[in-house]
XYZ file of C-alpha atoms in Angstrom:
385
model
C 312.234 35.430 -30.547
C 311.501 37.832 -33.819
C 313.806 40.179 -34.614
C 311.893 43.163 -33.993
C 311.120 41.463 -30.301
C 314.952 41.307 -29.764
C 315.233 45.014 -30.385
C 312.798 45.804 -28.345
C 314.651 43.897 -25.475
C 317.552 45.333 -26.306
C 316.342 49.153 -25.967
C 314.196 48.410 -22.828
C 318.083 47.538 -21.213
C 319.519 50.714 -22.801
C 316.878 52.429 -21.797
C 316.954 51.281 -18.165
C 321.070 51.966 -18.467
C 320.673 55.606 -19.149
C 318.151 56.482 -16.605
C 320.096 54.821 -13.651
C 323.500 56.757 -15.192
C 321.777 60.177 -15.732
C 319.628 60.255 -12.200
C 323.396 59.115 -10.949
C 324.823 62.411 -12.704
C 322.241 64.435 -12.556
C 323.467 66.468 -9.655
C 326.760 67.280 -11.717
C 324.664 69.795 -14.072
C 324.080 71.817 -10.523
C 320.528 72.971 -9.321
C 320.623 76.595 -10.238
C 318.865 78.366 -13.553
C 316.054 76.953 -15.589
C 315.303 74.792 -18.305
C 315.407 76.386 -21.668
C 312.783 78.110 -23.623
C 313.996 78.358 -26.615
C 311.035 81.178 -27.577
C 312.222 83.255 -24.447
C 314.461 86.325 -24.904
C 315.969 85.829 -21.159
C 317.391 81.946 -22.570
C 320.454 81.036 -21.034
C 320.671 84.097 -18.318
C 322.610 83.238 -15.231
C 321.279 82.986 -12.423
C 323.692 84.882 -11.021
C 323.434 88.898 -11.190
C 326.669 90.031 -12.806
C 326.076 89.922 -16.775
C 329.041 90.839 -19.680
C 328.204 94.049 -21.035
C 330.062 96.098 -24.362
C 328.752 99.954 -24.612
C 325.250 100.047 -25.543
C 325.081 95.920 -25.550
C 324.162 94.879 -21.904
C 323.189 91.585 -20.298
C 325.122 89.765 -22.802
C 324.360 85.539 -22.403
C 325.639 82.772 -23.562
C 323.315 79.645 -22.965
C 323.225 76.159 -24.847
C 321.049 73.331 -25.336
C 321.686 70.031 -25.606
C 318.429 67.557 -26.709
C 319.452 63.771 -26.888
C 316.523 61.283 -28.051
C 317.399 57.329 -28.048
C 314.554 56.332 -30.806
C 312.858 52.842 -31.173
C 310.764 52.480 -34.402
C 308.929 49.366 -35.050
C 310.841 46.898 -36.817
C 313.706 49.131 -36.179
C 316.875 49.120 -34.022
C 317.452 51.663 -31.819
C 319.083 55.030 -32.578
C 320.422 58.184 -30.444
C 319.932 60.798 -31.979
C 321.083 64.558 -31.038
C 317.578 66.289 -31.929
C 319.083 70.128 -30.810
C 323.069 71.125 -29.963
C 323.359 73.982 -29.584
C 324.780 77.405 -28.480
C 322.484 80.658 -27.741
C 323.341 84.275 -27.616
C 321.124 86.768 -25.974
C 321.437 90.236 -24.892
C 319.764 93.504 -24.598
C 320.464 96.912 -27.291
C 319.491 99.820 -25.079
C 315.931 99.848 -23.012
C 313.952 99.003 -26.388
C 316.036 95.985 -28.048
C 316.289 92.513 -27.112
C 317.751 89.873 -28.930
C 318.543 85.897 -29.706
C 320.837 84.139 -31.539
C 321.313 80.315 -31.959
C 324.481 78.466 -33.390
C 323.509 75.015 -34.602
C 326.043 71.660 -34.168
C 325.070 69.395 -37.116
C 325.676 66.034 -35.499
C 323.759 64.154 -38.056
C 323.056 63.742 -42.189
C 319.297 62.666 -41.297
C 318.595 66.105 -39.099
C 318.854 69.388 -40.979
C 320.978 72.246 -40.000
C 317.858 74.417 -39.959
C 314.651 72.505 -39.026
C 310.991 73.946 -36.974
C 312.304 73.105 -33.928
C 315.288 75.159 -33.610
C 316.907 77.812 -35.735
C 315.732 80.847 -34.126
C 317.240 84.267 -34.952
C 315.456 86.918 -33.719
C 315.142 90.629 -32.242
C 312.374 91.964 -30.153
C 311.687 95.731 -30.004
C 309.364 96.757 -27.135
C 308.936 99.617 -24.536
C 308.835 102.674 -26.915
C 306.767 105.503 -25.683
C 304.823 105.467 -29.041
C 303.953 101.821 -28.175
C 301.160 100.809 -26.157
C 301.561 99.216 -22.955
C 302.712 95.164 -23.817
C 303.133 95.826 -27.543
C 306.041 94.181 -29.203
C 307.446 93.523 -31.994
C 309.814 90.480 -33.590
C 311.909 89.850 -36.736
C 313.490 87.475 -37.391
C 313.388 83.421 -37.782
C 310.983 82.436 -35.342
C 308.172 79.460 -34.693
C 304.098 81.703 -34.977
C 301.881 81.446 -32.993
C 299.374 78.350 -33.413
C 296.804 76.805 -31.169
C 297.374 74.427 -28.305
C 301.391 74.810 -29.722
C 302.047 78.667 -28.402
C 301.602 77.814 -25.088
C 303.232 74.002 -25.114
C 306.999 72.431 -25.419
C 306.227 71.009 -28.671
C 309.602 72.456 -29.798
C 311.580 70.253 -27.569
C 309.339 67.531 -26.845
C 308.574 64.110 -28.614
C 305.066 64.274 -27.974
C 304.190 66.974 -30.771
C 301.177 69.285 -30.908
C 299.181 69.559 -34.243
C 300.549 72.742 -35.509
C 302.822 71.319 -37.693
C 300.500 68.863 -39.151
C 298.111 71.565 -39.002
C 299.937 74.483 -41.354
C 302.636 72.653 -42.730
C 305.549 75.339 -41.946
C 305.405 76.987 -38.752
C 309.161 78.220 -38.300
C 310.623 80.749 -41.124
C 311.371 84.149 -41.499
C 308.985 87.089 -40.922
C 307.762 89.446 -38.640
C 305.562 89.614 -35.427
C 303.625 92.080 -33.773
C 301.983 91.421 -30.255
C 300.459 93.038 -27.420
C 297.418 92.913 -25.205
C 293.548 94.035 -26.278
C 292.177 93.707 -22.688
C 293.751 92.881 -19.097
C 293.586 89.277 -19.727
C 293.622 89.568 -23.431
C 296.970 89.069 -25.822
C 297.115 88.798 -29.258
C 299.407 87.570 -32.191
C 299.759 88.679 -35.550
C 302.442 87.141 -37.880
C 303.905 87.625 -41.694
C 305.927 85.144 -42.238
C 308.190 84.494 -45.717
C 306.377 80.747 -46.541
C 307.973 77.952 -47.796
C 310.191 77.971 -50.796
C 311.709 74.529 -51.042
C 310.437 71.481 -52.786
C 311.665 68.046 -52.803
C 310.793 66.076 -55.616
C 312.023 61.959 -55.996
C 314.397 61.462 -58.839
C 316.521 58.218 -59.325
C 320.222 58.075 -58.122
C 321.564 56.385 -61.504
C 321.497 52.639 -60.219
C 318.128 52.495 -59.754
C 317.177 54.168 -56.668
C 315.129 57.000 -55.256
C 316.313 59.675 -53.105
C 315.093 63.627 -52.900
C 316.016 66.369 -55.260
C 315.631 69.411 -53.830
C 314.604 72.584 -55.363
C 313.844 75.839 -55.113
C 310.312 77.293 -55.772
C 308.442 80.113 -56.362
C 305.831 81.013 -53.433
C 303.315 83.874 -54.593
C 301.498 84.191 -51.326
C 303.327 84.907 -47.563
C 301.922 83.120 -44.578
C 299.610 84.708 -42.394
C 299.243 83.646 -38.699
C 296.292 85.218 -36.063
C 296.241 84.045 -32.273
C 293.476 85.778 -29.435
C 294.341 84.311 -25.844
C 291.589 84.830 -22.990
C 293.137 83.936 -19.938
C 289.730 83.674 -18.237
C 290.542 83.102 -14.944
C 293.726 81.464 -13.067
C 293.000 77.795 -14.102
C 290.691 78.644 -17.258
C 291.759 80.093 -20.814
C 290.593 79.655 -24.384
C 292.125 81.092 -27.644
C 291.566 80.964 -31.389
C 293.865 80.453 -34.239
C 293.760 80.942 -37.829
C 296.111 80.636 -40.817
C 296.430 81.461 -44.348
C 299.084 80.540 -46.887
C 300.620 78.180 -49.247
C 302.631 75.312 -47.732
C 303.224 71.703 -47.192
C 300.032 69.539 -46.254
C 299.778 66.548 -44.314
C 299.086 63.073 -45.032
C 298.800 60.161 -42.968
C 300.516 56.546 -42.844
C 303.064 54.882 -41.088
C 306.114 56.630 -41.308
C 308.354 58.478 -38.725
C 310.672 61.819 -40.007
C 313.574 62.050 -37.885
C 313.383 65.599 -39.418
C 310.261 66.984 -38.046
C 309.824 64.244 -35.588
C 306.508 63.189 -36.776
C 304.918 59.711 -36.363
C 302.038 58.267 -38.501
C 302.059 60.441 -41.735
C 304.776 62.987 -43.066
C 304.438 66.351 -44.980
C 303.834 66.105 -48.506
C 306.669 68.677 -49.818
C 306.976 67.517 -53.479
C 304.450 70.414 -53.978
C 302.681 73.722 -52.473
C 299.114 73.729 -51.728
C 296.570 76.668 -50.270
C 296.100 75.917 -46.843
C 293.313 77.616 -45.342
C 292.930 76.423 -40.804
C 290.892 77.680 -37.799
C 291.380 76.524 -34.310
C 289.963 77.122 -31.258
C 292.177 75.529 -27.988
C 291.494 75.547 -24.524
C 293.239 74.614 -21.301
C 291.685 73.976 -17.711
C 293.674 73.098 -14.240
C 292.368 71.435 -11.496
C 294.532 71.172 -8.334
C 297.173 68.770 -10.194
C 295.171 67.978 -13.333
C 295.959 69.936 -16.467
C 293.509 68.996 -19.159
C 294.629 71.118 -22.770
C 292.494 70.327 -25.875
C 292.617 71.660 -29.298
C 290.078 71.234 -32.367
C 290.694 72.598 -36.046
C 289.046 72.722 -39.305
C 290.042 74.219 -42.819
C 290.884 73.318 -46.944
C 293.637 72.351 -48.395
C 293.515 73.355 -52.235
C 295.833 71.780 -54.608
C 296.402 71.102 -58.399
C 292.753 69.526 -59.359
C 291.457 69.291 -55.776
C 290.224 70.505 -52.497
C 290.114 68.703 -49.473
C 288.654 69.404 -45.678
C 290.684 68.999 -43.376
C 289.876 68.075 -39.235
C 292.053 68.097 -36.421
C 291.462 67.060 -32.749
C 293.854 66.646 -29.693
C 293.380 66.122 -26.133
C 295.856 65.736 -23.517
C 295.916 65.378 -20.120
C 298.626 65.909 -17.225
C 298.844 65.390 -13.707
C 301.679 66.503 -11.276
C 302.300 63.261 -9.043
C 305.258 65.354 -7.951
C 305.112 69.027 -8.300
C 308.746 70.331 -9.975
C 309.703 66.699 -9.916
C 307.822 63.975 -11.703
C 304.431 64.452 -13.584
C 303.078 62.057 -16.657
C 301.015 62.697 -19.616
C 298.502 61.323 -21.828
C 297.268 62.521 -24.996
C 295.171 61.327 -28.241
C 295.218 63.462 -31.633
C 293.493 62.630 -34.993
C 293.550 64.505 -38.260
C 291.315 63.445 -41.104
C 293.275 64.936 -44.156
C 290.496 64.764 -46.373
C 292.402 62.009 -48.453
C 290.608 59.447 -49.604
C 293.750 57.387 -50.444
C 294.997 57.741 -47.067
C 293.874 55.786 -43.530
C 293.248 58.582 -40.478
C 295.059 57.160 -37.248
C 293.856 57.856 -34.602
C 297.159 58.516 -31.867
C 298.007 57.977 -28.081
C 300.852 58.878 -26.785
C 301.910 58.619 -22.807
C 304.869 60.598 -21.139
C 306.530 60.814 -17.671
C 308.867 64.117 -16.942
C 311.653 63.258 -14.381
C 313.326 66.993 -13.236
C 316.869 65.446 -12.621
C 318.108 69.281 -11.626
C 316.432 72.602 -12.458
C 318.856 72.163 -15.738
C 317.897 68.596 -16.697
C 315.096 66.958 -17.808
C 314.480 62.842 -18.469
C 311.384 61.727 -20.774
C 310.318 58.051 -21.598
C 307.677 57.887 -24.054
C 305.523 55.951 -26.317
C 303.932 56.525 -29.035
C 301.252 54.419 -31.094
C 298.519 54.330 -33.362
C 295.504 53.323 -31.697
C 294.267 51.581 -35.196
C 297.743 49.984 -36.563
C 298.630 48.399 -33.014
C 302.227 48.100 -32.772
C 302.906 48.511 -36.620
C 304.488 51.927 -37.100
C 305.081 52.649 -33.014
C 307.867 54.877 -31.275
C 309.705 54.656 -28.098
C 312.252 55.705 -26.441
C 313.434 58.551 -23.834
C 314.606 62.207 -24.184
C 317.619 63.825 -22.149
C 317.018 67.839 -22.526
C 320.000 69.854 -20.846
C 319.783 73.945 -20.559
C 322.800 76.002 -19.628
């Protein structure tokens, strides 16, 4: 039996071991509240009515999140990893003010204290009588707007969207304005700060690379656009576009526990002008949900300019509604390298709701070109309080 084989084995049976212990528990995280959206300023609220209040601060929360992900890489043994813990603030400043507040638990050196997932610090001011009916606005650290992404779980689910892989940086610091332009109409506009950092491979002294890294100068902010048509009850479409510098995207075979990519990583030894459109739609039928995103745009860096293609599809179907539903979805991005191989991706996923507070995911993940060179399993334990 080969070695990577033997791992495999071994994570199927640890695998199988968590999901008999946590369905076993489950109950002990209670059946009350809702799973958390980490993008919603009611995260954490009780379900209960009585909130903490102190003078003008009212409906004072405290919520949590804790996201555990065992990890099989090919070739690789298996790893648990502690993706998002977590402790959330929210509360309300008056009528107009609301606001969130996340302290981060560093439980690893691979996972930064800060990453796109998580990090958000934000306040929303809305309901002024100068405002018009819906509009808002947000500053802070939060994750923009982008295709299929604003209306997923990408933040705290293995199966990613293409927004990342799309822009490069979708999480920093900046400021949102949003409202409605029609009854079934909402719109996005975002300024966001842009990436800064740079890491750049230097040797260690004996030989070895790691990452420097560094601080650089970004001329140009990030701009983010979103339209969403709601069309009908089981219909909508929107369209996305960005503008900024940032990180681009190549393919390959690697995995960041970082950003949680598979099959290519962000190239952030440098800053390129990324330029994207995208145009997503979504369409539900009884207990089919079919969501499908397509974008196009230039990267422009030192000496070069390449076009750059993205396409996801993904399909899910409710076998149990607010219990058990699976997934399937395909992506591609041609990066417009030459040097680089496109992959094309699958990826499958079943959601088990242990409690209205827990969440168990087994997934897979593999290119549909490589075979099982570069693949990813595992399963994903999500807890909200």
């Amino acid at each position: 039996m080969t070695a990577f084989a033997k791992h495999t084995l071994l994570s199927v049976r640890v695998l199988g071991f968590l999901m008999l212990s946590l369905v076993m528990i489950g109950p002990v995280f209670g059946t009350e509240g809702s799973l958390l959206d980490l993008e919603n300023p009611d995260i954490g609220r009780s379900a209960t009515p009585e909130t903490v209040s102190a003078g003008p601060i009212q409906n004072i929360n405290f919520g949590g999140a804790f996201d555990a992900r065992f990890l099989v890489p090919s070739g690789e043994k298996g790893r648990l990893l502690l993706h998002v813990s977590e402790l959330v603030l929210t509360a309300t400043i008056g009528d107009n003010i609301s606001i969130l507040a996340e302290q981060l638990l560093q439980t690893d050196d691979l996972v930064s204290v800060v990453g796109q997932d998580h990090g958000f610090a934000y306040a929303i001011f809305s309901n002024y009588p100068f405002f018009p009916e819906g509009f808002s606005v947000k500053v802070g650290r939060f994750r923009a707007k982008w295709g299929y992404d604003a209306r997923s779980d990408s933040a705290s689910n293995m199966i990613q969207s293409l927004a990342i892989r799309s822009v490069g940086q979708i999480t920093d610091l900046g400021i949102e304005v949003s409202g409605y332009l029609a009854q079934s109409v909402d719109f996005n506009i975002a300024l966001q700060n842009g990436p800064n950092t740079l890491f750049i491979d230097t040797t260690d002294g004996t030989g070895g690379t790691i990452q420097a890294k560094n601080m650089a100068e970004n001329p140009r902010n990030s701009y983010f656009a979103r339209l969403y048509n709601e069309l009908s009850s089981n219909l909508g479409v929107g369209v996305s576009y960005f503008s900024g510098n940032s990180y681009s995207w190549r393919n390959g075979l690697g995995f960041s526990h970082e950003t949680m990519q598979v099959y290519g990583t962000l190239d952030r030894s440098q800053l390129v002008g990324i330029q994207r459109y995208a145009i997503d739609a979504a369409l539900k039928v009884g207990k089919w949900t079919f969501n499908g995103e397509f974008g196009f745009g230039s990267d422009t860096g030192p000496g070069a300019e390449r076009q750059v293609q993205a396409y996801m599809g993904r399909l899910d179907y409710d076998f149990v509604p607010g219990v058990f539903s699976g997934m399937l979805q395909i992506d591609y991005i041609h990066d417009g390298d030459s040097g680089t191989e496109d992959q094309p991706i699958g990826s499958i996923e079943g959601t088990v709701r242990l409690t209205d507070t827990s969440v168990l995911r087994p997934f897979y993940i593999r290119g549909l070109r490589s075979g099982t060179q570069g693949q990813l399993m595992g399963i994903q334990l999500l807890l909200s309080f």
